[in-house]
PDB file of C-alpha atoms in Angstrom:
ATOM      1  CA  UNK Q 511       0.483  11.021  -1.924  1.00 41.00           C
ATOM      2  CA  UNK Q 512       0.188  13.461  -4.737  1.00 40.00           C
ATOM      3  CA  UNK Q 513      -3.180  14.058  -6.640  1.00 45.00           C
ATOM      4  CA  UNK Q 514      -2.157  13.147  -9.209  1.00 55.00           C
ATOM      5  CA  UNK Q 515      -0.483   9.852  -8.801  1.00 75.00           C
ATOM      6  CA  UNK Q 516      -2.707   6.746  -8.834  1.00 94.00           C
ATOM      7  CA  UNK Q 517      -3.139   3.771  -6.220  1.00 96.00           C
ATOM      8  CA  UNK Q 518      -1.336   1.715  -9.133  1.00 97.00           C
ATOM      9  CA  UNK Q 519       1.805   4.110  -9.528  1.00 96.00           C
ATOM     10  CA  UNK Q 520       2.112   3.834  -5.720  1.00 97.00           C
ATOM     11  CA  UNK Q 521       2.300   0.282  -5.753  1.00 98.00           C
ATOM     12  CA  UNK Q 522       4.734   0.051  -9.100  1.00 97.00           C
ATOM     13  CA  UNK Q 523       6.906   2.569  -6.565  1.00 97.00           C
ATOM     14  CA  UNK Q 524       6.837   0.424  -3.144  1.00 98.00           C
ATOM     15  CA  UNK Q 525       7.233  -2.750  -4.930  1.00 98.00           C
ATOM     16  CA  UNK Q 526      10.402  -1.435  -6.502  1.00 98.00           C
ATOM     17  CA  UNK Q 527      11.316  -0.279  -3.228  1.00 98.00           C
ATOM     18  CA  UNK Q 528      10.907  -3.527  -1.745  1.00 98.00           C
ATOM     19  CA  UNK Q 529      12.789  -5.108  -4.653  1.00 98.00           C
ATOM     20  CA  UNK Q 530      15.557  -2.707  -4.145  1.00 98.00           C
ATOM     21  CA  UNK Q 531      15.979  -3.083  -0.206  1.00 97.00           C
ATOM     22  CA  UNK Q 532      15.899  -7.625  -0.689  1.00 97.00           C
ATOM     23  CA  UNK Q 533      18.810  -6.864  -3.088  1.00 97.00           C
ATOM     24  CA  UNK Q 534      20.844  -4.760  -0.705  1.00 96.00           C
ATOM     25  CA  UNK Q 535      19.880  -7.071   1.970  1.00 95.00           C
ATOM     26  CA  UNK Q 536      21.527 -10.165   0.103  1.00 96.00           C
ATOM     27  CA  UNK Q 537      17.865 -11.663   0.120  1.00 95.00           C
ATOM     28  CA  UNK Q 538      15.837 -13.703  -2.546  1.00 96.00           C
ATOM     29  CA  UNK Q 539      13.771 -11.746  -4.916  1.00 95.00           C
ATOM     30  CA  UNK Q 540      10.251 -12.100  -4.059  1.00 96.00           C
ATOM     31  CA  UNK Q 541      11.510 -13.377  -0.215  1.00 97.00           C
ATOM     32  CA  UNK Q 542       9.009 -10.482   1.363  1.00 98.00           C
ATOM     33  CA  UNK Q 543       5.464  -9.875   1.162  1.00 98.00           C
ATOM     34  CA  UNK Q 544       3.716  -7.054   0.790  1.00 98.00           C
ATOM     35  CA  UNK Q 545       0.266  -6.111   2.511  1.00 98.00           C
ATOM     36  CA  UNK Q 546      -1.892  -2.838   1.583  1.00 98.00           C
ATOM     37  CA  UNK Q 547      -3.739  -1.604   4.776  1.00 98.00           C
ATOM     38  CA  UNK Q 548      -6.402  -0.586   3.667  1.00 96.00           C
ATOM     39  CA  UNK Q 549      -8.074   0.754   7.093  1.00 93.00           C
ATOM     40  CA  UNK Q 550     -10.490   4.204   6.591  1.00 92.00           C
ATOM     41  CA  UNK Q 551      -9.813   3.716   2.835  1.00 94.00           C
ATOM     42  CA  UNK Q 552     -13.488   3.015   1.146  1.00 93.00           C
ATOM     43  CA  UNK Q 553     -14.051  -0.278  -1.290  1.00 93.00           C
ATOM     44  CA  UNK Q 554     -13.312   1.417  -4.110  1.00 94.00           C
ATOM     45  CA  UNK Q 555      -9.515   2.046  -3.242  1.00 95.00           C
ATOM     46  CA  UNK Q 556      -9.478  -2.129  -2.489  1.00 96.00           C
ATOM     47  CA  UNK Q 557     -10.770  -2.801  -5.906  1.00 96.00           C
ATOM     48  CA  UNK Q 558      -7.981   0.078  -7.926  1.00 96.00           C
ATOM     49  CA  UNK Q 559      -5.837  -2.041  -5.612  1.00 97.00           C
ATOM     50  CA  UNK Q 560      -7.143  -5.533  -6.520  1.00 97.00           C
ATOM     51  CA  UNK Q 561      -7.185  -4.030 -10.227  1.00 96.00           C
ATOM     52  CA  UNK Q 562      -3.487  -2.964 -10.064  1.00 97.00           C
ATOM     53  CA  UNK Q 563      -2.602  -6.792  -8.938  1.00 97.00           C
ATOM     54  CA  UNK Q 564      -2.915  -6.058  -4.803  1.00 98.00           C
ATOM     55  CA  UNK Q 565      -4.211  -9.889  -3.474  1.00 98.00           C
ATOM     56  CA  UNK Q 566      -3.171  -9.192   0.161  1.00 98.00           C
ATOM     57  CA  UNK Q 567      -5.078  -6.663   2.916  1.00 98.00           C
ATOM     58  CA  UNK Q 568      -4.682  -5.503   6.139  1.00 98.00           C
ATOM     59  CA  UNK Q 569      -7.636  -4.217   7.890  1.00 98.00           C
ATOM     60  CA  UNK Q 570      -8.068  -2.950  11.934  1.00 96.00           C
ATOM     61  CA  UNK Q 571     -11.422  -3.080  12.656  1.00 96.00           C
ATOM     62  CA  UNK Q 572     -13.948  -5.991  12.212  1.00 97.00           C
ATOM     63  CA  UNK Q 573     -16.713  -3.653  11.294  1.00 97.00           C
ATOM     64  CA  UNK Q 574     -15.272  -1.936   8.656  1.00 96.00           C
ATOM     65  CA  UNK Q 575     -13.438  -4.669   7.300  1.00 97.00           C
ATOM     66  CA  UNK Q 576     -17.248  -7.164   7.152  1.00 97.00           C
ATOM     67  CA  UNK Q 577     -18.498  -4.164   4.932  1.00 96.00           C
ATOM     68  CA  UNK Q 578     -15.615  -4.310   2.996  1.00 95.00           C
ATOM     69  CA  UNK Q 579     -14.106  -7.776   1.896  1.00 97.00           C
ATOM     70  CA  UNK Q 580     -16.854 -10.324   2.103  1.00 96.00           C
ATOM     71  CA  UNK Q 581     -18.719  -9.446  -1.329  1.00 95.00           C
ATOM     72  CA  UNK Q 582     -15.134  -8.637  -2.771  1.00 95.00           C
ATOM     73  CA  UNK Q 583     -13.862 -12.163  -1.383  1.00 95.00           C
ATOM     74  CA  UNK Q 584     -16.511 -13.489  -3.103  1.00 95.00           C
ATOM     75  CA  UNK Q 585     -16.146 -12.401  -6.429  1.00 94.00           C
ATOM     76  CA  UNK Q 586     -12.145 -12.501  -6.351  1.00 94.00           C
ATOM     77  CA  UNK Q 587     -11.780 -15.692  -3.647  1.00 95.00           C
ATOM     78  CA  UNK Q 588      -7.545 -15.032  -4.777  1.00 96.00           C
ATOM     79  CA  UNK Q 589      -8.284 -11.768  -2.363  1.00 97.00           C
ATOM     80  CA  UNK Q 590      -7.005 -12.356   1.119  1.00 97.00           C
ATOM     81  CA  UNK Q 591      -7.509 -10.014   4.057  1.00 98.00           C
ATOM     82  CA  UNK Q 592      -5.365 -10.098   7.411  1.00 98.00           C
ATOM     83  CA  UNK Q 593      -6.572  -8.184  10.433  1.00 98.00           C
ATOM     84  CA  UNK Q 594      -3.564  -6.473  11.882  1.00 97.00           C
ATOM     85  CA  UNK Q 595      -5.400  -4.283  14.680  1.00 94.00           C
ATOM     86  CA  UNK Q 596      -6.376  -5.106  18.271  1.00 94.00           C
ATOM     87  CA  UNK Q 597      -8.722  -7.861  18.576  1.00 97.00           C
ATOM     88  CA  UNK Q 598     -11.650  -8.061  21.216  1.00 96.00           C
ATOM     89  CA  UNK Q 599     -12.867 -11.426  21.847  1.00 97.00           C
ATOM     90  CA  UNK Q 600     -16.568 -10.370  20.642  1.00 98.00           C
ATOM     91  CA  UNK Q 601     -14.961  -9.904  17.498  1.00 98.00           C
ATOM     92  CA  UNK Q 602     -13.779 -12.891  17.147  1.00 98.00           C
ATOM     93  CA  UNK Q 603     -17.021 -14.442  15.718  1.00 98.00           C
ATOM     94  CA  UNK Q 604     -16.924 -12.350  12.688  1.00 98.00           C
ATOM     95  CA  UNK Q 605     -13.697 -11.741  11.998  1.00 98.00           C
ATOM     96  CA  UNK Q 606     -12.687 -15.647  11.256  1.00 98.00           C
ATOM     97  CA  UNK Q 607     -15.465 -15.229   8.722  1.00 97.00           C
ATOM     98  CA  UNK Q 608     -13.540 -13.397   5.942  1.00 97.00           C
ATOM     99  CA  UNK Q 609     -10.198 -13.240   7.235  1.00 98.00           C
ATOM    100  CA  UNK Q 610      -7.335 -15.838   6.687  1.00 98.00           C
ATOM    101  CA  UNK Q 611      -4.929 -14.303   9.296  1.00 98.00           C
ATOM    102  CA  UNK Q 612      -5.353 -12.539  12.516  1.00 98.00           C
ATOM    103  CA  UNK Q 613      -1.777 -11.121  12.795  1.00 98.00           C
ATOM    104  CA  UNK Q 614      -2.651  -9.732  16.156  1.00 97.00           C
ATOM    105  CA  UNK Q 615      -2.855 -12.305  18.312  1.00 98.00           C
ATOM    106  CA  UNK Q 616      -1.626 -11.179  22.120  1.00 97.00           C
ATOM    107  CA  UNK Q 617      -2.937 -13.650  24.841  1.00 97.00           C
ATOM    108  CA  UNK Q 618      -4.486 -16.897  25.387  1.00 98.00           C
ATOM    109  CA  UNK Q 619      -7.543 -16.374  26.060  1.00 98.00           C
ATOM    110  CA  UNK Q 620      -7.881 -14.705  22.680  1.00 98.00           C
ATOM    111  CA  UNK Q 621      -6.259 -18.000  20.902  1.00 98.00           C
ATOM    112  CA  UNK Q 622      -9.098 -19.567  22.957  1.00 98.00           C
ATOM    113  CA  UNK Q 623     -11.867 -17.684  21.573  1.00 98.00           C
ATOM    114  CA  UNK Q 624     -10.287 -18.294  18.073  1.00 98.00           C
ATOM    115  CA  UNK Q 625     -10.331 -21.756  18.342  1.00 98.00           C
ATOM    116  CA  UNK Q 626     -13.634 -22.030  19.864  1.00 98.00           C
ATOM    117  CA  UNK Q 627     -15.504 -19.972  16.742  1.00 98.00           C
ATOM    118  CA  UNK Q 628     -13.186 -21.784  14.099  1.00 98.00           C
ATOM    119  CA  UNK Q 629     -14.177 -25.117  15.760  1.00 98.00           C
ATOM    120  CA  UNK Q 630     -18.104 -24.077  14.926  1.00 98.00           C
ATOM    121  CA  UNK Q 631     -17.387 -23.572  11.601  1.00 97.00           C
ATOM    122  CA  UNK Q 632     -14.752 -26.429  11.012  1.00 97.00           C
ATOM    123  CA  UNK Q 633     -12.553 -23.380   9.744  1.00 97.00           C
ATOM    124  CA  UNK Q 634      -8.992 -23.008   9.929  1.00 98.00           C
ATOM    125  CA  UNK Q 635      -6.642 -20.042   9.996  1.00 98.00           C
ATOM    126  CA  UNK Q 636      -3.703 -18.718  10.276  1.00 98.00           C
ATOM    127  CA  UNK Q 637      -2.156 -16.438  12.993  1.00 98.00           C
ATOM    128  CA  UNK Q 638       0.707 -14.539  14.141  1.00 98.00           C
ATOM    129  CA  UNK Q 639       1.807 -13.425  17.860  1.00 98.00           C
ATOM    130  CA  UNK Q 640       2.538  -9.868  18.740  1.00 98.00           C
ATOM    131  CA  UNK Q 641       5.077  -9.233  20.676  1.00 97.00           C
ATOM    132  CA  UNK Q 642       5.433  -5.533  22.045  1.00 96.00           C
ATOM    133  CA  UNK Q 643       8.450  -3.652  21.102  1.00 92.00           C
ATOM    134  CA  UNK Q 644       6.706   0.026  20.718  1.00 81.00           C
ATOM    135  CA  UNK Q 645       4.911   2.466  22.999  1.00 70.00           C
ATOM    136  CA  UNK Q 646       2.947   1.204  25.929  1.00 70.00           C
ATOM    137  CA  UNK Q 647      -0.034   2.086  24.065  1.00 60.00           C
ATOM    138  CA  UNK Q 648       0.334  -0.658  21.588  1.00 73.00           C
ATOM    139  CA  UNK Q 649      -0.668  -4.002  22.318  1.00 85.00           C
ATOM    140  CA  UNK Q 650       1.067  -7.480  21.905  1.00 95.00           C
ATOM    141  CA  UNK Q 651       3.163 -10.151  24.687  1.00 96.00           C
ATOM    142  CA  UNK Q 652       5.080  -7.987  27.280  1.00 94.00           C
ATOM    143  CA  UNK Q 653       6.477 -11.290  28.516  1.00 94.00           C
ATOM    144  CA  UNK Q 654       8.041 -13.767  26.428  1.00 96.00           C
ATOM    145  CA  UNK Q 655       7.161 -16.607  29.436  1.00 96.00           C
ATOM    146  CA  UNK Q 656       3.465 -15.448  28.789  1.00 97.00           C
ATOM    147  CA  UNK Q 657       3.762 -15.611  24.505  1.00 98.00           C
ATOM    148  CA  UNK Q 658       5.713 -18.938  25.340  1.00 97.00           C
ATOM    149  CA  UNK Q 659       3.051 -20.414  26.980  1.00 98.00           C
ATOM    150  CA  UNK Q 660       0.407 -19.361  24.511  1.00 98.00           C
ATOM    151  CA  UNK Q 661       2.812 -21.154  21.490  1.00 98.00           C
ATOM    152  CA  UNK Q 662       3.126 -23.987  23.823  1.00 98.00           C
ATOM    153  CA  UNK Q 663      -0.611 -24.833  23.800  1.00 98.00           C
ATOM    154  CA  UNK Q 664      -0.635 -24.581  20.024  1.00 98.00           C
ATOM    155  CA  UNK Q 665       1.947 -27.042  19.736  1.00 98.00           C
ATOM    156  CA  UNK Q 666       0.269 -29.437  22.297  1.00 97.00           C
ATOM    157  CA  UNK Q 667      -2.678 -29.268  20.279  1.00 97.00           C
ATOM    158  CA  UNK Q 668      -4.861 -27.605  22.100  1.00 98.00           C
ATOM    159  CA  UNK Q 669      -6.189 -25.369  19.337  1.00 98.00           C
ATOM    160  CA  UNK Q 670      -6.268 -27.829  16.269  1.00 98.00           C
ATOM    161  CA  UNK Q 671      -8.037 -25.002  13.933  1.00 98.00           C
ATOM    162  CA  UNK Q 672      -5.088 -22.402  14.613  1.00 98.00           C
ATOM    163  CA  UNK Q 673      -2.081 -21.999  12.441  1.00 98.00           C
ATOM    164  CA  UNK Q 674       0.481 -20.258  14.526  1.00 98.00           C
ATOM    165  CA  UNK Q 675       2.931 -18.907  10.696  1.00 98.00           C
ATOM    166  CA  UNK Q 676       4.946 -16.393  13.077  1.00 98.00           C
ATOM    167  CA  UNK Q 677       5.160 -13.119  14.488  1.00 98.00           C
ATOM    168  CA  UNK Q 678       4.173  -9.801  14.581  1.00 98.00           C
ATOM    169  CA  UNK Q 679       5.378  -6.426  15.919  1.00 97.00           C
ATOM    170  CA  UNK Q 680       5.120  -2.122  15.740  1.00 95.00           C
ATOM    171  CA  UNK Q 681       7.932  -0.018  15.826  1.00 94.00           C
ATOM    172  CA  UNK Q 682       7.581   2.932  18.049  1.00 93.00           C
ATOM    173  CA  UNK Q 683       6.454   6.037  16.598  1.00 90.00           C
ATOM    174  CA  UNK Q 684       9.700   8.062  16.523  1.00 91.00           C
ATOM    175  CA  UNK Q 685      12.429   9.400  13.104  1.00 92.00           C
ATOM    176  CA  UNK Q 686      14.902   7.724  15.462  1.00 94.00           C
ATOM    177  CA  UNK Q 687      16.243   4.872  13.746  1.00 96.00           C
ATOM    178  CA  UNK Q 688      18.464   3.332  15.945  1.00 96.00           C
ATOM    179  CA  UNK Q 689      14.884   2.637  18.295  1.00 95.00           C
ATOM    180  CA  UNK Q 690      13.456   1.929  15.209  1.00 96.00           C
ATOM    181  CA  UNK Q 691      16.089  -0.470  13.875  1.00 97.00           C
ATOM    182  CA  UNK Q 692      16.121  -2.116  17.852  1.00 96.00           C
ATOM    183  CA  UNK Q 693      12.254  -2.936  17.392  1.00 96.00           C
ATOM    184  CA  UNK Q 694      12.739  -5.050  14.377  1.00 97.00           C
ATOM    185  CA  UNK Q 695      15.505  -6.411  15.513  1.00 98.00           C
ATOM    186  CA  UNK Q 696      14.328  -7.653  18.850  1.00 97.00           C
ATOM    187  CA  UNK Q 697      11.671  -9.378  17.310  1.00 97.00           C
ATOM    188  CA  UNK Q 698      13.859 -11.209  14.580  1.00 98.00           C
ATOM    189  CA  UNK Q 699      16.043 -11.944  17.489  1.00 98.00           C
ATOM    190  CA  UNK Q 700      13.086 -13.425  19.486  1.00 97.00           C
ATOM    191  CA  UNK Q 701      11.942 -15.457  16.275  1.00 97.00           C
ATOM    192  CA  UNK Q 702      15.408 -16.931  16.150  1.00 97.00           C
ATOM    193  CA  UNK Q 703      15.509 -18.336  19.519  1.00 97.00           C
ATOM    194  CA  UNK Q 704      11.861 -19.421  19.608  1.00 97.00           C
ATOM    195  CA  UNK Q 705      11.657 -21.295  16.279  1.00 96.00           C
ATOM    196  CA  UNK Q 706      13.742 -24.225  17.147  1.00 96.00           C
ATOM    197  CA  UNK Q 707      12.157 -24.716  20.524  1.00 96.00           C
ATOM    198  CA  UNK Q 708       8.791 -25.443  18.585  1.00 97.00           C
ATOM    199  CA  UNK Q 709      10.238 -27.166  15.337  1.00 96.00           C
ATOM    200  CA  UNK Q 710       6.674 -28.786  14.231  1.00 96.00           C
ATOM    201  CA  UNK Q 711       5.187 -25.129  14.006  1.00 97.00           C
ATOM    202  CA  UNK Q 712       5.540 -22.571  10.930  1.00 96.00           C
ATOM    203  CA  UNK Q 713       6.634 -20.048  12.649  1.00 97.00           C
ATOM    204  CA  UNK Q 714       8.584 -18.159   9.619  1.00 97.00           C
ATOM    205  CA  UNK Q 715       6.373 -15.252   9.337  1.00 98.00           C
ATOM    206  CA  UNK Q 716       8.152 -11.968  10.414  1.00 98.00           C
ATOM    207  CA  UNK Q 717       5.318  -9.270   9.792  1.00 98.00           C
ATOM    208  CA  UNK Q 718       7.357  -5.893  10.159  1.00 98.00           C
ATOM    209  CA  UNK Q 719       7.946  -2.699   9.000  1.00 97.00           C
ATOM    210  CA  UNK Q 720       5.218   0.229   7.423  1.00 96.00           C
ATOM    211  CA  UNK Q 721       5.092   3.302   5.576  1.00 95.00           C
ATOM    212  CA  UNK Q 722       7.689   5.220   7.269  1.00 94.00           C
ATOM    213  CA  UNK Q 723      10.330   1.958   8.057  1.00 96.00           C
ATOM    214  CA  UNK Q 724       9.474  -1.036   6.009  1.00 98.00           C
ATOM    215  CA  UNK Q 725      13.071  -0.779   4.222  1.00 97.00           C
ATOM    216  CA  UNK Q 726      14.582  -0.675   7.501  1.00 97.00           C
ATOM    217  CA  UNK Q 727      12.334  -3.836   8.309  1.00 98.00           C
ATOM    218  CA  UNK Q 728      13.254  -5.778   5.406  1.00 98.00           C
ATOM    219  CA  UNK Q 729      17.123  -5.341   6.358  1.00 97.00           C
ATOM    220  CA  UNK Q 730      16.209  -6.779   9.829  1.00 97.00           C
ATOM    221  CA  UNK Q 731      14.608 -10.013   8.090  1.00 98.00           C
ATOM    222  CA  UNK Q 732      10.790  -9.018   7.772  1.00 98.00           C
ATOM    223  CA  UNK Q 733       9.107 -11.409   5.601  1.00 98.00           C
ATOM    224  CA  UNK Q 734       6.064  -9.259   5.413  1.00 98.00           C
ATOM    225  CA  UNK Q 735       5.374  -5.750   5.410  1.00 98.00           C
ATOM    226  CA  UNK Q 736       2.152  -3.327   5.583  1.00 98.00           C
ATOM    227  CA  UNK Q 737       1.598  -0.596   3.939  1.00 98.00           C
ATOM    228  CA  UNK Q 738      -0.991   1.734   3.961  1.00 96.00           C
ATOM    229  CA  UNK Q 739      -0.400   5.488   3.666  1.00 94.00           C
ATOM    230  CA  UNK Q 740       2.217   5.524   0.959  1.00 96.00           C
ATOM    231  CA  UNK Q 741      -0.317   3.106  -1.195  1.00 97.00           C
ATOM    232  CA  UNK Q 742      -3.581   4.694  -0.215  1.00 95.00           C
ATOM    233  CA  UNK Q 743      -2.722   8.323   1.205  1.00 90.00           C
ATOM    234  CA  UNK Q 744      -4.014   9.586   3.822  1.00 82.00           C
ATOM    235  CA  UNK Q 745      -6.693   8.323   5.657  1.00 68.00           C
ATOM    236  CA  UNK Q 746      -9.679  10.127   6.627  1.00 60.00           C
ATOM    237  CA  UNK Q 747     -10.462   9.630   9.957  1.00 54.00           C
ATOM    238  CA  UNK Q 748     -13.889  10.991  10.150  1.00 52.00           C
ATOM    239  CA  UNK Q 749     -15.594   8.316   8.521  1.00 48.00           C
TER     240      UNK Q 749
END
């Protein structure tokens, strides 16, 4: 990101982006969502954000993201913040405090923890399953029998605070679109067959595609997409 080119301008350029890749698509206008991650990027980037007409964030960490959103929550409650990174169970606790989504979701026992910390609270919220389709160093189901079973418990109604609105994924980290193209893919594929088996859920989230691929995502059916770098810039990973 240039200098001299503004959080808004970014925006006003991946929104047209988006815009342009539904039309070639053959899909509604307004059909996919569009998330700023906002990870190592400090409060004031949220609120130029915020200010330029961003409502929906993606954060990583809990820590960061409770010295972030809360106050900001409170003032704007149209703000909404989705935590998209790997989730530890201790985390749990404060994390359902200020986020509406936990896109991350990749076991049971984690949907456990979720429900048991929403139930003190008499919160609900939304999540989506990750299902692996990158390098071995992401996380997310590496067995649809074992994300199966965890959507079969939330349709049971074993976790009555939980919202299960979808699914989530990562693209491996290559130029090679074909692998890139085969992520997305897999996971719209998986979505496909799964939805119908579990017809009282929502599961019509498809939460796909970044920076570097999120036009290639939106051809492959994302419904959601998030965005960091090309909004933001680079992050700086020393803080």
């Amino acid at each position: 990101m240039s200098a001299n080119i503004s959080i808004k301008d970014n925006l006003e350029i991946i929104r047209n982006k988006i815009a342009q890749a539904e039309k070639k698509s053959g899909r509604p206008q307004g059909s996919v969502k569009l998330m700023a991650v906002s990870k190592f990027h400090p409060s004031e980037a949220v609120v130029e954000a915020f200010e330029a007409g961003q409502l929906l964030f993606g954060e990583n960490r809990v820590q960061e993201a409770s010295e972030k959103f809360p106050s900001l929550i409170a003032l704007h409650p149209e703000l909404s913040v989705h935590m998209i990174g790997q989730l530890q169970s201790n985390k749990v606790k404060k994390a359902i405090t200020f986020a509406s989504c936990i896109q991350s979701v990749d076991r049971l026992e984690l949907l456990q923890e979720i429900e048991k910390q929403c139930a003190k609270l008499d919160r609900k919220i939304n999540i989506l399953f990750e299902y692996h389709t990158g390098e071995e160093s992401k996380s997310g189901y590496t067995s649809e029998a074992e994300l199966c079973k965890s959507i079969e418990e939330c349709a049971k109604g074993s976790f009555p605070h939980i919202i299960p609105c979808g699914f989530m994924t990562m693209a491996p980290f290559t130029e090679d679109e074909k692998l890139i193209r085969k992520s997305f893919i897999t996971l719209r594929e998986l979505s496909q067959k799964l939805k119908p088996q579990f017809p009282d859920l929502p599961l019509t989230e498809l939460s796909m595609g970044m920076s570097g691929d999120f036009e290639i995502a939106i051809e492959e059916g994302s419904t959601l997409v998030r965005v960091g770098t090309a909004i933001f810039g680079e992050r700086d990973y020393s803080k």
